[in-house]
Amino acid sequence: MQNVMDVDESSKTIRCWVELYADSMYSWALYKTSSKETAEDLVQDTFMAALQSYDSYKNISNPKSWLFSILNNKLQGFYRDRYRMPLHTNEGFYDNFFEKSGSWKPSQKPLEWTGDPSHLLDDGEFQNVLNDCLKKLPKIWLTVIQNKIMEGKKGDVICQDLGITDTNYWQILHRAKLQLRKCLESNWFKK
Amino acid sequence: MKGPLNFLMLSCKKASELIDLKSIKKLTAKERILLKMHLSLCDGCTAYAKHSKILDNLIHRHEQNQDDSGVPPLVGNNELKQRIIANL
């Protein structure tokens, strides 16, 4: 009888947490994964895990940060599973930019960018171009570049979070920058 | 770039790698010298080095503009809430 009461109480509490925190957890997961489905699954999994370990949690005071720590664990697991595969060492990617000799292809050689880059972001049109170019990057590249540049994380932390090796990490960063640079040049600076 | 000192010259492919690598770790003395030599002769890679820095700044500030607090915008999802509650 006691047990049934406990189960009732825990699911009541969790239900309340769903009302309170599910939206901000979903927003966070969506931001991190850019996939509605994945974000929903991860949030749902988080609440299931919370229900299961509710008893051991009882004495901790901040449910929101506890739920987010479970969610962040699940996000890490998601990255690990999805991106464990080694980065293709295919040279095909670089062939888009470089000749066999290693020189820039004439059409790819970086041009002088005119104008003051510090004012670019005041221009709404440029922001749209930047957004489009960021969206065109493969998901893992975008995540790496976000972690590195936007959140200022150290390389080893990013590698751990994403389950990639050190070498893969900076190669991804390099490829992302090659591609992003080219995209901005073609869609903004050249026009 | 071809010539008798070819073995001392980095390719543009390698130079651009070192330019981006430089932003996350210290290059070796040899790498630094080779890169410097390459940049002194190659305007494409010199532009690339500038752009690489500009990109770092742009993306960093772009993200700050998106949301000063670093918290993504709140997206409500009532269907999800109902489904979770039903499954509990």
XYZ file of C-alpha atoms in Angstrom:
279
model
C 0.000 0.000 0.000
C 2.825 2.311 0.938
C 4.456 1.614 -2.403
C 1.392 2.549 -4.372
C 1.205 5.838 -2.491
C 4.845 6.527 -3.353
C 4.352 5.813 -7.027
C 1.348 8.106 -7.037
C 3.256 10.853 -5.386
C 6.242 10.614 -7.668
C 4.204 10.615 -10.853
C 2.194 13.549 -9.548
C 5.380 15.500 -8.925
C 6.826 14.586 -12.292
C 3.592 15.588 -13.969
C 3.950 18.962 -12.349
C 7.537 19.211 -13.579
C 6.407 18.389 -17.102
C 4.052 21.369 -16.954
C 6.741 23.614 -15.537
C 9.888 22.632 -17.382
C 9.088 20.583 -20.497
C 8.912 23.650 -22.757
C 12.296 25.049 -21.776
C 13.843 21.576 -21.946
C 12.333 21.016 -25.369
C 13.603 24.420 -26.548
C 17.083 23.587 -25.337
C 17.119 20.162 -26.987
C 15.748 21.643 -30.198
C 18.467 24.270 -30.156
C 21.131 21.636 -29.641
C 19.911 19.093 -32.181
C 17.917 21.162 -34.691
C 15.562 18.220 -34.949
C 12.020 18.398 -33.638
C 11.709 14.642 -33.425
C 15.019 14.105 -31.681
C 14.311 16.913 -29.230
C 10.916 15.424 -28.363
C 12.392 11.963 -27.868
C 15.174 13.254 -25.659
C 12.809 15.260 -23.440
C 10.480 12.320 -23.127
C 13.397 10.010 -22.257
C 14.545 12.515 -19.684
C 11.228 12.458 -17.849
C 11.144 8.662 -17.976
C 14.594 8.544 -16.456
C 13.544 11.130 -13.881
C 10.571 9.033 -12.848
C 12.753 5.960 -12.451
C 15.338 7.636 -10.299
C 12.930 9.872 -8.468
C 13.435 8.104 -5.158
C 17.143 8.679 -5.097
C 16.566 12.283 -6.003
C 14.043 13.264 -3.346
C 16.444 15.270 -1.239
C 17.952 17.420 -3.925
C 16.595 20.915 -4.003
C 16.561 22.100 -7.605
C 14.413 19.961 -9.913
C 15.037 22.128 -12.959
C 18.812 21.784 -12.874
C 18.481 18.080 -12.080
C 16.251 17.557 -15.120
C 18.607 19.579 -17.307
C 21.584 17.536 -16.167
C 19.764 14.364 -17.234
C 18.820 16.002 -20.520
C 22.394 17.100 -21.169
C 23.576 13.556 -20.542
C 21.074 12.323 -23.084
C 22.247 14.956 -25.562
C 25.809 13.762 -25.193
C 24.715 10.202 -25.772
C 22.866 11.338 -28.856
C 25.957 13.037 -30.293
C 28.113 10.043 -29.476
C 25.839 7.590 -31.232
C 25.242 9.757 -34.203
C 28.749 10.966 -34.855
C 30.943 8.160 -33.683
C 31.801 7.298 -37.238
C 35.227 8.537 -38.264
C 35.379 11.587 -40.391
C 35.665 10.480 -43.980
C 39.242 10.991 -44.927
C 37.977 11.345 -48.443
C 40.027 13.847 -50.319
C 36.965 14.602 -52.390
C 36.058 17.461 -50.120
C 39.400 19.172 -50.596
C 39.260 18.579 -54.354
C 36.488 21.163 -54.424
C 38.957 23.781 -53.293
C 42.447 22.711 -54.318
C 44.283 21.464 -57.380
C 46.127 18.160 -57.199
C 49.289 20.192 -56.554
C 47.698 21.701 -53.424
C 47.287 25.194 -54.887
C 43.932 26.946 -54.729
C 41.736 26.265 -57.710
C 41.490 29.567 -59.608
C 37.754 29.790 -58.930
C 38.252 29.076 -55.216
C 41.147 31.300 -54.377
C 40.145 33.668 -51.559
C 39.548 37.210 -52.746
C 40.077 40.441 -50.921
C 36.906 41.256 -48.924
C 36.022 44.899 -49.127
C 34.318 46.868 -46.414
C 34.646 46.901 -42.664
C 33.819 43.459 -41.280
C 32.964 44.872 -37.857
C 29.797 46.483 -39.230
C 28.609 43.519 -41.243
C 26.318 42.184 -38.583
C 24.397 45.467 -38.442
C 23.176 44.576 -41.904
C 20.080 42.412 -41.770
C 20.657 41.116 -45.249
C 24.133 39.939 -44.362
C 22.735 38.175 -41.298
C 20.365 36.263 -43.550
C 23.237 35.216 -45.794
C 25.283 34.117 -42.773
C 22.350 32.139 -41.399
C 21.839 30.422 -44.735
C 25.529 29.579 -44.995
C 25.604 28.176 -41.458
C 22.556 26.046 -42.224
C 24.282 24.531 -45.230
C 27.044 23.032 -43.081
C 26.695 19.392 -42.063
C 25.115 19.181 -38.611
C 28.205 17.909 -36.810
C 30.327 20.689 -38.291
C 27.841 23.274 -37.154
C 27.879 21.801 -33.667
C 31.662 21.854 -33.551
C 31.856 25.422 -34.772
C 29.146 26.535 -32.350
C 30.908 24.907 -29.444
C 34.260 26.288 -30.405
C 33.477 29.809 -31.441
C 30.196 30.545 -29.793
C 30.602 28.913 -26.452
C 34.355 29.220 -26.246
C 34.726 25.626 -25.129
C 38.131 24.023 -25.063
C 38.869 21.509 -27.795
C 39.229 18.529 -25.492
C 35.845 19.251 -23.878
C 34.175 19.445 -27.265
C 35.784 16.195 -28.374
C 34.561 14.499 -25.236
C 31.033 15.864 -25.616
C 30.799 14.831 -29.240
C 32.759 11.601 -29.033
C 35.200 12.624 -31.743
C 38.977 12.499 -31.786
C 41.255 15.475 -31.557
C 42.306 15.158 -35.190
C 38.740 14.878 -36.382
C 37.893 17.934 -34.344
C 40.223 20.368 -35.978
C 39.708 18.865 -39.404
C 35.992 19.439 -38.981
C 36.670 22.973 -37.842
C 38.916 23.572 -40.826
C 36.474 22.121 -43.313
C 33.614 24.079 -41.822
C 35.578 27.297 -42.151
C 36.648 26.563 -45.734
C 33.062 25.966 -46.702
C 31.567 28.828 -44.726
C 34.161 31.259 -46.066
C 33.411 30.264 -49.622
C 29.685 30.497 -49.081
C 29.924 34.027 -47.690
C 32.248 35.079 -50.468
C 29.980 33.784 -53.217
C 26.759 35.047 -51.698
C 27.838 38.321 -50.230
C 31.285 39.675 -50.956
C 31.304 38.871 -54.644
C 27.927 40.486 -55.258
C 54.659 27.910 -56.551
C 57.434 25.873 -58.095
C 61.190 26.106 -58.040
C 64.355 24.737 -56.529
C 63.189 25.614 -52.995
C 59.980 23.741 -53.548
C 60.635 21.408 -50.626
C 60.556 24.415 -48.311
C 57.198 25.568 -49.565
C 53.891 24.558 -48.124
C 51.036 23.977 -50.497
C 48.042 26.276 -50.139
C 46.083 23.283 -48.936
C 48.515 22.670 -46.096
C 48.937 26.383 -45.344
C 45.195 26.890 -44.954
C 45.106 23.926 -42.562
C 47.814 25.477 -40.435
C 45.991 28.815 -40.430
C 42.922 27.216 -38.868
C 44.966 24.931 -36.647
C 46.671 28.006 -35.262
C 43.395 29.173 -33.750
C 43.173 26.111 -31.523
C 46.758 25.198 -30.735
C 50.267 26.558 -30.834
C 52.079 25.631 -34.025
C 55.562 24.143 -33.890
C 58.484 26.430 -34.730
C 58.888 24.740 -38.084
C 55.211 25.104 -38.892
C 55.294 28.781 -37.967
C 58.273 29.504 -40.205
C 56.891 27.561 -43.144
C 53.545 29.283 -42.804
C 55.129 32.707 -42.613
C 57.178 32.018 -45.733
C 54.130 30.807 -47.559
C 52.023 33.790 -46.562
C 54.695 36.222 -47.705
C 54.339 34.833 -51.215
C 50.695 33.851 -51.476
C 47.901 36.429 -51.531
C 45.187 33.750 -51.611
C 46.283 32.289 -48.294
C 46.904 35.746 -46.849
C 43.275 36.540 -47.601
C 42.282 33.179 -46.139
C 44.079 33.975 -42.889
C 42.233 37.282 -42.607
C 38.922 35.661 -43.383
C 39.479 32.896 -40.870
C 39.760 35.518 -38.125
C 36.809 37.478 -39.438
C 34.721 34.294 -39.384
C 35.573 33.672 -35.726
C 34.458 37.183 -34.844
C 31.370 37.100 -37.013
C 30.106 33.832 -35.648
C 30.872 34.785 -32.092
C 29.005 38.083 -32.328
C 26.259 36.601 -34.449
C 25.501 34.160 -31.670
C 25.523 36.896 -29.046
C 23.065 38.875 -31.142
C 20.780 35.876 -31.421
C 20.307 35.849 -27.702
C 22.278 37.757 -25.147
C 21.668 35.287 -22.380
C 22.739 32.301 -24.438
C 19.356 30.729 -23.817
C 17.544 29.638 -26.954
C 14.089 31.108 -27.558
C 11.323 29.279 -25.759
C 9.332 26.976 -27.996
C 6.121 25.663 -26.471
C 5.098 22.116 -27.228
C 1.820 21.151 -25.597
C 1.418 17.966 -27.571
C 4.721 16.758 -26.201
C 3.704 17.577 -22.622
C 0.434 15.685 -22.994
C 2.203 12.709 -24.506
C 4.771 12.558 -21.732
C 2.098 12.805 -19.054
C 0.063 10.085 -20.730
C 3.115 7.828 -20.808
C 4.194 8.344 -17.223
